[in-house]
Tab-separated table of C-alpha atoms and ligand atoms in Angstrom:
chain	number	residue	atom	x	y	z
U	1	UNK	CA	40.196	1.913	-11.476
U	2	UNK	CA	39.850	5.138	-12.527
U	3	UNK	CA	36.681	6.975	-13.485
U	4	UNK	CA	35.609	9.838	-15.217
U	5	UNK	CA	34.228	12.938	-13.462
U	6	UNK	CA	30.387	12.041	-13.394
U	7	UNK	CA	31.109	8.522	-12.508
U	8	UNK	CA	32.913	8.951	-9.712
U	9	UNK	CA	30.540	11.889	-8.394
U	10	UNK	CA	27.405	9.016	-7.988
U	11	UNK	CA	29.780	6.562	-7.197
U	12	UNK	CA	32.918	7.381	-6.031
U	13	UNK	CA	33.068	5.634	-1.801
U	14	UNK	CA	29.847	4.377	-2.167
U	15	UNK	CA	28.537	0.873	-2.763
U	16	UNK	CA	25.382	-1.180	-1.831
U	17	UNK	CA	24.631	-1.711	2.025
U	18	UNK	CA	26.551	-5.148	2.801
U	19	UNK	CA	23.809	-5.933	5.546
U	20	UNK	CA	20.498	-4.758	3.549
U	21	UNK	CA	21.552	-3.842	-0.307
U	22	UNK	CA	20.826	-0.542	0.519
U	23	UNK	CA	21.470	1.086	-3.047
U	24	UNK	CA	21.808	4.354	-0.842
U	25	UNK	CA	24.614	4.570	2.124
U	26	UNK	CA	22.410	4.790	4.861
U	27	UNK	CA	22.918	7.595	7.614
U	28	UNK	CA	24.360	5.788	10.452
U	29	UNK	CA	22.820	7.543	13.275
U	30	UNK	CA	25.492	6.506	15.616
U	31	UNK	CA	28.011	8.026	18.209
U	32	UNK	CA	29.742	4.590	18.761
U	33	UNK	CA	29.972	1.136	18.231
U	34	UNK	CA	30.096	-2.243	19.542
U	35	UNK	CA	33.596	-4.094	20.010
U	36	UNK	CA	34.261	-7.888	20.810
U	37	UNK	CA	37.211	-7.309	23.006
U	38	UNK	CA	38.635	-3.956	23.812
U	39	UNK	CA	40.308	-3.453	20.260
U	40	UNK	CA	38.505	-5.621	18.364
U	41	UNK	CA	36.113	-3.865	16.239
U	42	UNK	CA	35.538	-3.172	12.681
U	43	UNK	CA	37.334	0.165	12.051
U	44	UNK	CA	34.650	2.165	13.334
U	45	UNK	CA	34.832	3.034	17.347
U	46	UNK	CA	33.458	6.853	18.061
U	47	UNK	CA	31.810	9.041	15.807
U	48	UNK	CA	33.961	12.197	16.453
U	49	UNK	CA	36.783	10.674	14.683
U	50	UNK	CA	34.898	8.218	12.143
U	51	UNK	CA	31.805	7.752	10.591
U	52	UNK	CA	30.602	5.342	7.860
U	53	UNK	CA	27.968	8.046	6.226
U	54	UNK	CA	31.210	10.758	6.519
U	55	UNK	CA	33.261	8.489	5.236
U	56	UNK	CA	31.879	7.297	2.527
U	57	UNK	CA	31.268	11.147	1.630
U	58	UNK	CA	35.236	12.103	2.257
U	59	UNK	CA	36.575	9.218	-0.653
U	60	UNK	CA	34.032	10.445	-2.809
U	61	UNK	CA	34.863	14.213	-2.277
U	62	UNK	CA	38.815	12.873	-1.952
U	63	UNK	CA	38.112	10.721	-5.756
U	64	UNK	CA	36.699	14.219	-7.284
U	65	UNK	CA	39.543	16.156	-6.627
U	66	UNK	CA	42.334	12.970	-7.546
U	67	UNK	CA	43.156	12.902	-3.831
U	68	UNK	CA	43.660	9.953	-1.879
U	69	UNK	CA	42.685	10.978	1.278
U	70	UNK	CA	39.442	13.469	2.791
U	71	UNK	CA	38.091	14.506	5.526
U	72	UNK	CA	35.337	16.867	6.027
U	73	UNK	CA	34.727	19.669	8.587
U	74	UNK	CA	31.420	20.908	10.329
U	75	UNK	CA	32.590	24.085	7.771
U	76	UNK	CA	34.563	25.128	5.617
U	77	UNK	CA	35.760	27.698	8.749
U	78	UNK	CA	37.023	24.273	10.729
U	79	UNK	CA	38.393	22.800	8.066
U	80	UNK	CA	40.543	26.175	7.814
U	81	UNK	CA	41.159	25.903	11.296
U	82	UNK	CA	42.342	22.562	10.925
U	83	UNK	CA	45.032	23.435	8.512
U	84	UNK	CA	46.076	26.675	11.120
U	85	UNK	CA	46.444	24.352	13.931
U	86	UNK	CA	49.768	22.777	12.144
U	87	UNK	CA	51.562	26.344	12.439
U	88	UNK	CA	53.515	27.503	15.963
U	89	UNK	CA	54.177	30.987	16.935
U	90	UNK	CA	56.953	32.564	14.924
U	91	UNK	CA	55.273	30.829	11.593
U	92	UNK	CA	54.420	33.082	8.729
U	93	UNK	CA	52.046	32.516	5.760
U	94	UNK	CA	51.851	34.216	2.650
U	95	UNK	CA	48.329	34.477	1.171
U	96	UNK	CA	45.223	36.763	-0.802
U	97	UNK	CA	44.954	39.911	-0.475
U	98	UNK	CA	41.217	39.586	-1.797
U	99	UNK	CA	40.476	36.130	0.366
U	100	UNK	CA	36.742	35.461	1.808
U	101	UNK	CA	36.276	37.443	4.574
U	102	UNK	CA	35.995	35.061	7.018
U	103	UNK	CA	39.534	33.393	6.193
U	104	UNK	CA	40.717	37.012	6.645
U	105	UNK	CA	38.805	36.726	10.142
U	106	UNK	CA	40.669	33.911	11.414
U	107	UNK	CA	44.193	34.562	9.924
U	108	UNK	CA	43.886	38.258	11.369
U	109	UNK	CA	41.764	37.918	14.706
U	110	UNK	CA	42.497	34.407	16.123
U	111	UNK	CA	45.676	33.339	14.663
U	112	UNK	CA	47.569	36.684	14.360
U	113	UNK	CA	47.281	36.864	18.421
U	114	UNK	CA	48.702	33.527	18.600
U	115	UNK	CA	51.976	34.497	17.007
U	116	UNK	CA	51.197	33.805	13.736
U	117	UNK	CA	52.246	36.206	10.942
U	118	UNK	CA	50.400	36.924	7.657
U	119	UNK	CA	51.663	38.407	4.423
U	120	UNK	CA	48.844	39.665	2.360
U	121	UNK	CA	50.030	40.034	-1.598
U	122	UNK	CA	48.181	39.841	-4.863
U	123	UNK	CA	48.397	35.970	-5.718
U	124	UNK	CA	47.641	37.086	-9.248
U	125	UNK	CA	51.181	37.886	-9.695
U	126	UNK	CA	53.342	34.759	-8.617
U	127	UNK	CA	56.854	36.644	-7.745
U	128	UNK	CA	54.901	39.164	-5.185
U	129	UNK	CA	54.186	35.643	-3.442
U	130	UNK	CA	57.738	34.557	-3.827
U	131	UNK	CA	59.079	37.632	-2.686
U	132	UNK	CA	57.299	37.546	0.129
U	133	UNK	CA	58.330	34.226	1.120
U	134	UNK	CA	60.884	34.548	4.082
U	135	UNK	CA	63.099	31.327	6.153
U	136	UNK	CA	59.827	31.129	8.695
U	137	UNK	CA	56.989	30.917	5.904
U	138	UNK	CA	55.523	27.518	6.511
U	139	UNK	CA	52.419	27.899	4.962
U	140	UNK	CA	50.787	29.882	0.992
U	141	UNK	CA	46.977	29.876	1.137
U	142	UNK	CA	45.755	30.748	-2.214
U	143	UNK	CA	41.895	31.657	-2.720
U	144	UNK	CA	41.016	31.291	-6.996
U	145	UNK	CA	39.186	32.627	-8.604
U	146	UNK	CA	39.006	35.217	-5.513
U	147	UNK	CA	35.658	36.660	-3.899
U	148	UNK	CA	33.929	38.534	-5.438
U	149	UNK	CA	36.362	40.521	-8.033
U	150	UNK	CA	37.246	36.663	-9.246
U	151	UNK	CA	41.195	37.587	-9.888
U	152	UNK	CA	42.933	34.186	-10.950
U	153	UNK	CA	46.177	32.902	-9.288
U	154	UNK	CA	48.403	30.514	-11.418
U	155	UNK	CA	48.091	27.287	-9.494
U	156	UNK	CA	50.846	25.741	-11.237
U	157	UNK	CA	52.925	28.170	-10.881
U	158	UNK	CA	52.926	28.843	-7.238
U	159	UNK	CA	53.158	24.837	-6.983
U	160	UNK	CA	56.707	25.228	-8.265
U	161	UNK	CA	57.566	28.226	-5.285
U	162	UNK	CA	56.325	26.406	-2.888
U	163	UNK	CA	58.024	23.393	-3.720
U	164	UNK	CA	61.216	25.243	-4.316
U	165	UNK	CA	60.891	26.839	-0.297
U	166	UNK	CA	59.470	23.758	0.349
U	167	UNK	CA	56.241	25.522	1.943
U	168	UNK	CA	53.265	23.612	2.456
U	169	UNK	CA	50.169	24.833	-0.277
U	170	UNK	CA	46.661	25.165	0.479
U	171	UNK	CA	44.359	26.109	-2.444
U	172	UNK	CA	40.744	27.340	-1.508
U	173	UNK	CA	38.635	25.312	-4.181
U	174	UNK	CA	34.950	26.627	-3.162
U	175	UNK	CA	34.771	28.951	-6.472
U	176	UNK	CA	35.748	27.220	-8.809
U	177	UNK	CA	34.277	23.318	-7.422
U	178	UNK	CA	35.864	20.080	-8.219
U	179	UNK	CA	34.282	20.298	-11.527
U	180	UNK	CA	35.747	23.228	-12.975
U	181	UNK	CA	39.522	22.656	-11.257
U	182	UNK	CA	41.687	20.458	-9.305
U	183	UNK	CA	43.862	21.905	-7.704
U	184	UNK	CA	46.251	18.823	-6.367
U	185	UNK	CA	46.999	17.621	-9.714
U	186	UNK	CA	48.025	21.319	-10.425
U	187	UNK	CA	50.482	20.467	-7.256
U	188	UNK	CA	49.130	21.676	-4.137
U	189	UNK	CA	49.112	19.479	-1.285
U	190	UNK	CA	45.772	19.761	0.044
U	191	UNK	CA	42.473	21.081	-1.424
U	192	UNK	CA	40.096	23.134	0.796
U	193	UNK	CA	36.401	23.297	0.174
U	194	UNK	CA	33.521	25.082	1.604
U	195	UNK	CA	31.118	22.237	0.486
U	196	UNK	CA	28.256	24.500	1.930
U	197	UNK	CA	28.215	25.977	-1.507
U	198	UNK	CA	28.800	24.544	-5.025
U	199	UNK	CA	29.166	20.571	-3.441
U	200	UNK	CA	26.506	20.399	-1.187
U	201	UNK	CA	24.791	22.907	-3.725
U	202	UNK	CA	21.190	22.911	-2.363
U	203	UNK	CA	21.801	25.926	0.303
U	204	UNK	CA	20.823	23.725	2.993
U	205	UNK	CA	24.237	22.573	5.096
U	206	UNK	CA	26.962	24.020	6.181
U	207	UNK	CA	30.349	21.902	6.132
U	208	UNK	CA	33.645	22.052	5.242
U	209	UNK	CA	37.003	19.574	3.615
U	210	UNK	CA	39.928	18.785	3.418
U	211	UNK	CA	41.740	16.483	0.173
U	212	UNK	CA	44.865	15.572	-0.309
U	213	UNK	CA	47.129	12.988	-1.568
U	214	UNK	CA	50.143	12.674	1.365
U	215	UNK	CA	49.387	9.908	3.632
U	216	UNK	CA	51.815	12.125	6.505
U	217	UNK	CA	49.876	15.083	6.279
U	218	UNK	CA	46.551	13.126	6.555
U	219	UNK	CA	47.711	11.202	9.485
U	220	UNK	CA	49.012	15.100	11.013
U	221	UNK	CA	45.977	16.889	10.052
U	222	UNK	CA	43.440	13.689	11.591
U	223	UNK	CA	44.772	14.324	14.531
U	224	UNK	CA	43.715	17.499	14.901
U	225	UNK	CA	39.865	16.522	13.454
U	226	UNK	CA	39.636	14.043	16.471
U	227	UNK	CA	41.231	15.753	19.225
U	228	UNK	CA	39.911	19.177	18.104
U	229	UNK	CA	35.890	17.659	16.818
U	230	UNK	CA	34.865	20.129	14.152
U	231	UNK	CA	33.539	16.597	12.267
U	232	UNK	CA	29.556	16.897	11.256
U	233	UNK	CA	27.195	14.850	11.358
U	234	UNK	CA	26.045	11.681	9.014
U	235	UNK	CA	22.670	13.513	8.175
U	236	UNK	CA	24.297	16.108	6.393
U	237	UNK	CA	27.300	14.094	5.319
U	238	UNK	CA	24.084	11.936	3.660
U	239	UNK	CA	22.826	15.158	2.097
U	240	UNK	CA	25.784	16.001	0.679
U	241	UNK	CA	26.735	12.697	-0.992
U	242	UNK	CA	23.312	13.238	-2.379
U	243	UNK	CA	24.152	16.603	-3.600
U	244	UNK	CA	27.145	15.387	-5.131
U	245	UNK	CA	25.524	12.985	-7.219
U	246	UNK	CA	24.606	16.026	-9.510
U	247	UNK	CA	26.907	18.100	-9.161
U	248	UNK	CA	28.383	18.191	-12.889
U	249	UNK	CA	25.158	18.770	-14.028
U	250	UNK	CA	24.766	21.579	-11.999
U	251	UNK	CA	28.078	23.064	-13.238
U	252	UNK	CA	27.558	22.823	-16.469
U	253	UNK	CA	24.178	24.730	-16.056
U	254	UNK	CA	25.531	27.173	-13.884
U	255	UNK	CA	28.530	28.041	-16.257
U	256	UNK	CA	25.914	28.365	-18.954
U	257	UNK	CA	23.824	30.838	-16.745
U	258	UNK	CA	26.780	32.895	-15.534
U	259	UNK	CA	27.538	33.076	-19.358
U	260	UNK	CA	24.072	34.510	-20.193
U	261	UNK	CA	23.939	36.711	-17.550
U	262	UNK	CA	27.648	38.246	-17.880
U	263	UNK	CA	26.834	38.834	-21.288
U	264	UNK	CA	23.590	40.521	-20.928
U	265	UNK	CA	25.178	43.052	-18.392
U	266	UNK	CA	28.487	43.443	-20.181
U	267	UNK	CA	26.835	46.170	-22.257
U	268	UNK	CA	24.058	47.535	-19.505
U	269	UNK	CA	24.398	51.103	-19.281
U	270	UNK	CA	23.461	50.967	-15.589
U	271	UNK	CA	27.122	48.462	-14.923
U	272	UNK	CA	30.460	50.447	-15.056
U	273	UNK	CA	32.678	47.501	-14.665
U	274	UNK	CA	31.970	43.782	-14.487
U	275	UNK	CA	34.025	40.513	-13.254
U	276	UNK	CA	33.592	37.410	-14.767
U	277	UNK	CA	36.521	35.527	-15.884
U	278	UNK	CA	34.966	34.288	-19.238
U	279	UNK	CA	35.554	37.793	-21.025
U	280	UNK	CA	38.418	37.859	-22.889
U	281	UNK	CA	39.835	41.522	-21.486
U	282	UNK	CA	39.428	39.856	-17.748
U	283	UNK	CA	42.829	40.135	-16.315
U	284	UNK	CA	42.717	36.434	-15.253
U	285	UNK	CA	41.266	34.949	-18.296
U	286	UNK	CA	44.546	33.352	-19.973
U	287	UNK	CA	45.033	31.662	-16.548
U	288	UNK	CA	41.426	30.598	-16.233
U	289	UNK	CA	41.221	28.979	-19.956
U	290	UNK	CA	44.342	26.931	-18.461
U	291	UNK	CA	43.444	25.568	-15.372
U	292	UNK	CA	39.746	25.650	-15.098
U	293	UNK	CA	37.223	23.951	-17.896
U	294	UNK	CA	34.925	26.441	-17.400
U	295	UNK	CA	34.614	29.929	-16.238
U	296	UNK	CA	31.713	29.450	-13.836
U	297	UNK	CA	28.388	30.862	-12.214
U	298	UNK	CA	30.063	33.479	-10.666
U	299	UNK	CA	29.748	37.130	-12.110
U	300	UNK	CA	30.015	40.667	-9.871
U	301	UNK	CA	28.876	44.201	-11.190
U	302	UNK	CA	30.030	47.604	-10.049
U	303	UNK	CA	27.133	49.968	-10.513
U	304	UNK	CA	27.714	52.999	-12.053
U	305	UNK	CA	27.252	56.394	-10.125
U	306	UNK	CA	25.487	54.112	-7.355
U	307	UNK	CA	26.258	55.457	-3.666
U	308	UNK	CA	25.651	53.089	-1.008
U	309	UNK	CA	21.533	53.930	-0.523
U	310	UNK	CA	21.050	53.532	-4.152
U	311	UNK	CA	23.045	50.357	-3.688
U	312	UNK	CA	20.919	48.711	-1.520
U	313	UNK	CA	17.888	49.848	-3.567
U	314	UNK	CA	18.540	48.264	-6.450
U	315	UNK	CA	19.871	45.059	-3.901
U	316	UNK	CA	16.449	44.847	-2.498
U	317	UNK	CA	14.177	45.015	-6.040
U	318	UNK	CA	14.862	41.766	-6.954
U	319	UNK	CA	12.097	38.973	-7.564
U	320	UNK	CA	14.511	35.477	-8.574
U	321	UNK	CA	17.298	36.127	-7.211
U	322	UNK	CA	17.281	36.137	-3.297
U	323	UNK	CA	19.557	38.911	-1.046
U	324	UNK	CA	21.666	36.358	0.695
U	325	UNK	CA	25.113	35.460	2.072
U	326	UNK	CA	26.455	32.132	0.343
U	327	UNK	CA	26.773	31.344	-3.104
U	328	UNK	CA	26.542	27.491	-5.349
U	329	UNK	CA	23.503	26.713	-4.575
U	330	UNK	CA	20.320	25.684	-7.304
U	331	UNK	CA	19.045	29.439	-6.485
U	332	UNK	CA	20.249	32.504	-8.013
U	333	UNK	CA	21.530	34.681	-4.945
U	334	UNK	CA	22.694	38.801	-4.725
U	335	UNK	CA	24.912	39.448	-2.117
U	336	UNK	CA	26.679	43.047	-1.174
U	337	UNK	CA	30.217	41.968	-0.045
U	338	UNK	CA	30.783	45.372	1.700
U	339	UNK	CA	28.484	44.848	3.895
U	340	UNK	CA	27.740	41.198	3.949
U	341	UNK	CA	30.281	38.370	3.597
U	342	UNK	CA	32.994	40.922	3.454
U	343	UNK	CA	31.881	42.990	6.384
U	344	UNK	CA	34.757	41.545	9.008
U	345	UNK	CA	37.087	43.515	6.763
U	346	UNK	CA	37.979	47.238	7.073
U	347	UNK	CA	36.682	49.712	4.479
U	348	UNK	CA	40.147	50.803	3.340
U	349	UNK	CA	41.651	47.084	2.795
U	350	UNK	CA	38.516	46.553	1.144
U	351	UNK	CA	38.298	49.282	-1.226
U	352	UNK	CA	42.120	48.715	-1.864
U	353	UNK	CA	41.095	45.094	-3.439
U	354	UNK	CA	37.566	46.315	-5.258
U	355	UNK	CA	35.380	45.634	-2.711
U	356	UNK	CA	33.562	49.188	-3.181
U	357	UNK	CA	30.053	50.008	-1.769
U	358	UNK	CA	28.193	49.900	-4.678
U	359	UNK	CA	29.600	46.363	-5.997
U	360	UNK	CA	27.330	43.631	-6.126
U	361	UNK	CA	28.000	39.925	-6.215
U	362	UNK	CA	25.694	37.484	-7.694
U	363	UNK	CA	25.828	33.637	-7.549
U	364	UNK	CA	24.086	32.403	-10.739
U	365	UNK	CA	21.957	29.531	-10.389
U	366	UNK	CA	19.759	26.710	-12.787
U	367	UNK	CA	17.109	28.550	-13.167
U	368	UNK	CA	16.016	29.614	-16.695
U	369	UNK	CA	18.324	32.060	-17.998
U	370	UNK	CA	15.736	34.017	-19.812
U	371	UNK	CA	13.737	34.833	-16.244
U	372	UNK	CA	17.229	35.847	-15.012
U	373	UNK	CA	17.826	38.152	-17.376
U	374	UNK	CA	14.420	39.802	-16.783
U	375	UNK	CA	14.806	40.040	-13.187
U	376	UNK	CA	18.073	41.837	-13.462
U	377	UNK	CA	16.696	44.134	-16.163
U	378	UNK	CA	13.165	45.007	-13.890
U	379	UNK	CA	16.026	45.646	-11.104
U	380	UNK	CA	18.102	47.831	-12.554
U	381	UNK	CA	15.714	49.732	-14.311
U	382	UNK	CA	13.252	50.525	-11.945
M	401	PLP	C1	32.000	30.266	2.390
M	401	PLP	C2	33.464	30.235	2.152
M	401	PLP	C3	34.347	29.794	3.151
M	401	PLP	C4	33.884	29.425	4.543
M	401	PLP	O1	33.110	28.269	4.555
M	401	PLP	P1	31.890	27.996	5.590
M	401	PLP	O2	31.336	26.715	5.105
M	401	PLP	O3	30.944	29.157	5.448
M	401	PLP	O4	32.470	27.929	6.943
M	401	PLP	C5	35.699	29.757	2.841
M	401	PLP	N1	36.169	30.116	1.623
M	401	PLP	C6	35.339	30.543	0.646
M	401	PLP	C7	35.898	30.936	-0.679
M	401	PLP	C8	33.969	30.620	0.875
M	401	PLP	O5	33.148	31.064	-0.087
């Protein structure tokens, strides 16, 4: 059967308890579980490598992405790690040059020492990934929209490279969220997720997942779930199935916030340059109108003639939105990526890609736009 979007997200792996009726899939608070002969058990034996709470959470995160297959990570950084672990030394991947900085983290400070070797190109423009696609590249991890300018990377079209080198794509979904894009049906073979933000959406757990459609490449990257144990627990794979449940209507508010709030500092005499991929002269925006349905919560400002002190002034006056790390959760957040989420980077890389001290990023959440828009305004005024 297949269901629409908002079906599937209260639905989707879930049904009533077969012992109690249950209408909610209980947390099974359990590390193992009985068998009636060595073997003999009811596909369920230690909950490292299974789990009937985190399973029922990976098919529904695996139905909102068209996948047939999830599993999820105790973060997005293990599920990444998972992916890593299928590469040897001499392997190369081609990915952002703008990617989250902890991505950048692991490719550069744990996997680089390993014999690993990364390319880092604009993903925006699909030859300078083909180009730098060599006989050893075994792996393109695309990040889109990107954090925090938000530059767009044709999914579709980097499909066809990598199917033509016959490289295996990764596409980091956290931006954008089931709801806005899916990825796999755009032909990448597995979907990545930091479900800390926009899935889990509440700010209040940290996890990480992996869809895809390939039974091979599920059975290959299980392996390294179980034997390596990033897997989280059921009380959080609970609270994210229960975040799920509203996650379109969170979307669709947040898209309508970020709209507001783009708009209202488009023309702010305080903003020199704005990202948000709704606007018509963003770079990205033909791309976006394609393969998203939405342009999203997510909008960043460079102030104008700000230094770094002045910066973190105007990052500190604000009443609604919090100064945080994270983004796609219920609460409007501010974040300086120079200094916080994109502080594992060097200043020059950084400043190459945008990432200058006096940009700010801002995760628009469901509050009412109106007290938003005042907050900003008291902000950057003051
Ligand atoms: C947060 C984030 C990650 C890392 O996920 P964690 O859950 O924090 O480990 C990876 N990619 C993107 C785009 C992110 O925003």
């Amino acid at each position: 059967m297949s269901y629409k979007f908002a079906t599937k997200a209260i639905h989707a792996g879930q049904q009533s308890d077969p012992t109690t009726g249950a209408v909610m899939t209980p947390i099974y608070q359990t590390s193992t579980y009985q068998q009636k002969a060595p073997g003999d058990h009811k596909g369920f034996e230690y909950s490292r490598g299974t789990n009937p709470t985190r399973k029922a959470l990976e098919d529904c995160m695996a139905a909102l992405e068209n996948g047939q297959f999830g599993l999820a990570f105790s973060s997005g950084m293990a599920a990444t790690d998972c992916v890593l672990r299928l590469l040897k030394p001499g392997d190369e991947v081609v990915t952002g040059d703008d990617l989250y900085g902890g991505s950048y983290r692991i490719f550069t400070k744990v996997y680089e020492p390993m014999g690993i070797k990364f390319t880092f190109v604009d993903t925006s423009d699909v030859d300078a990934v083909r180009n730098a696609i060599s006989d050893q590249t075994k792996l393109i991890w695309v990040e889109t929209p990107t954090n925090p300018t938000l530059k767009l990377a044709d999914i579709e079209a980097i499909a066809q490279v990598a199917k033509e080198k016959q490289v295996l794509y990764v596409v980091d979904n956290t931006f954008a969220s089931p709801y806005l894009q899916n990825p796999l049906d755009l032909g990448a073979d597995v979907v990545m997720h930091s479900v800390t933000k926009y899935l889990g959406g509440h700010s209040d757990v940290v996890m990480g997942a992996l869809l895809m459609n390939d039974e091979d490449l599920y059975k290959r990257l299980w392996f390294y779930y179980n034997a390596c144990g990033g897997t989280p627990g059921p009380q959080d794979a609970f609270l994210v199935l229960r975040g799920i449940k509203t996650l379109h209507l969170r979307m669709k508010a947040h898209c309508e916030n970020g709209r507001k709030v783009a708009e209202y500092l488009k023309d702010h005499p305080k903003v020199e340059k704005i990202y948000w991929p709704g606007f018509t002269d963003h770079p990205g925006h033909e791309i976006a109108k394609k393969q998203m349905r939405d342009f999203g919560g997510m909008v960043s400002i460079v102030l104008k003639g700000a230094d770094l002190n002045e910066t973190f002034r105007i990052a500190s006056q604000f009443n609604v939105f919090t100064l945080a790390e994270s983004l796609g959760g219920v609460e409007s957040l501010i974040n300086h990526p120079a200094t916080m989420t994109h502080g594992s980077i060097p200043k020059e890389i950084r400043e190459k890609v945008g990432v200058v001290d006096n940009l700010l990023r801002l995760s628009v959440g469901v509050e009412d736009a109106e007290d938003l828009i005042a907050d900003l305004e008291q902000a950057l005024s003051r």
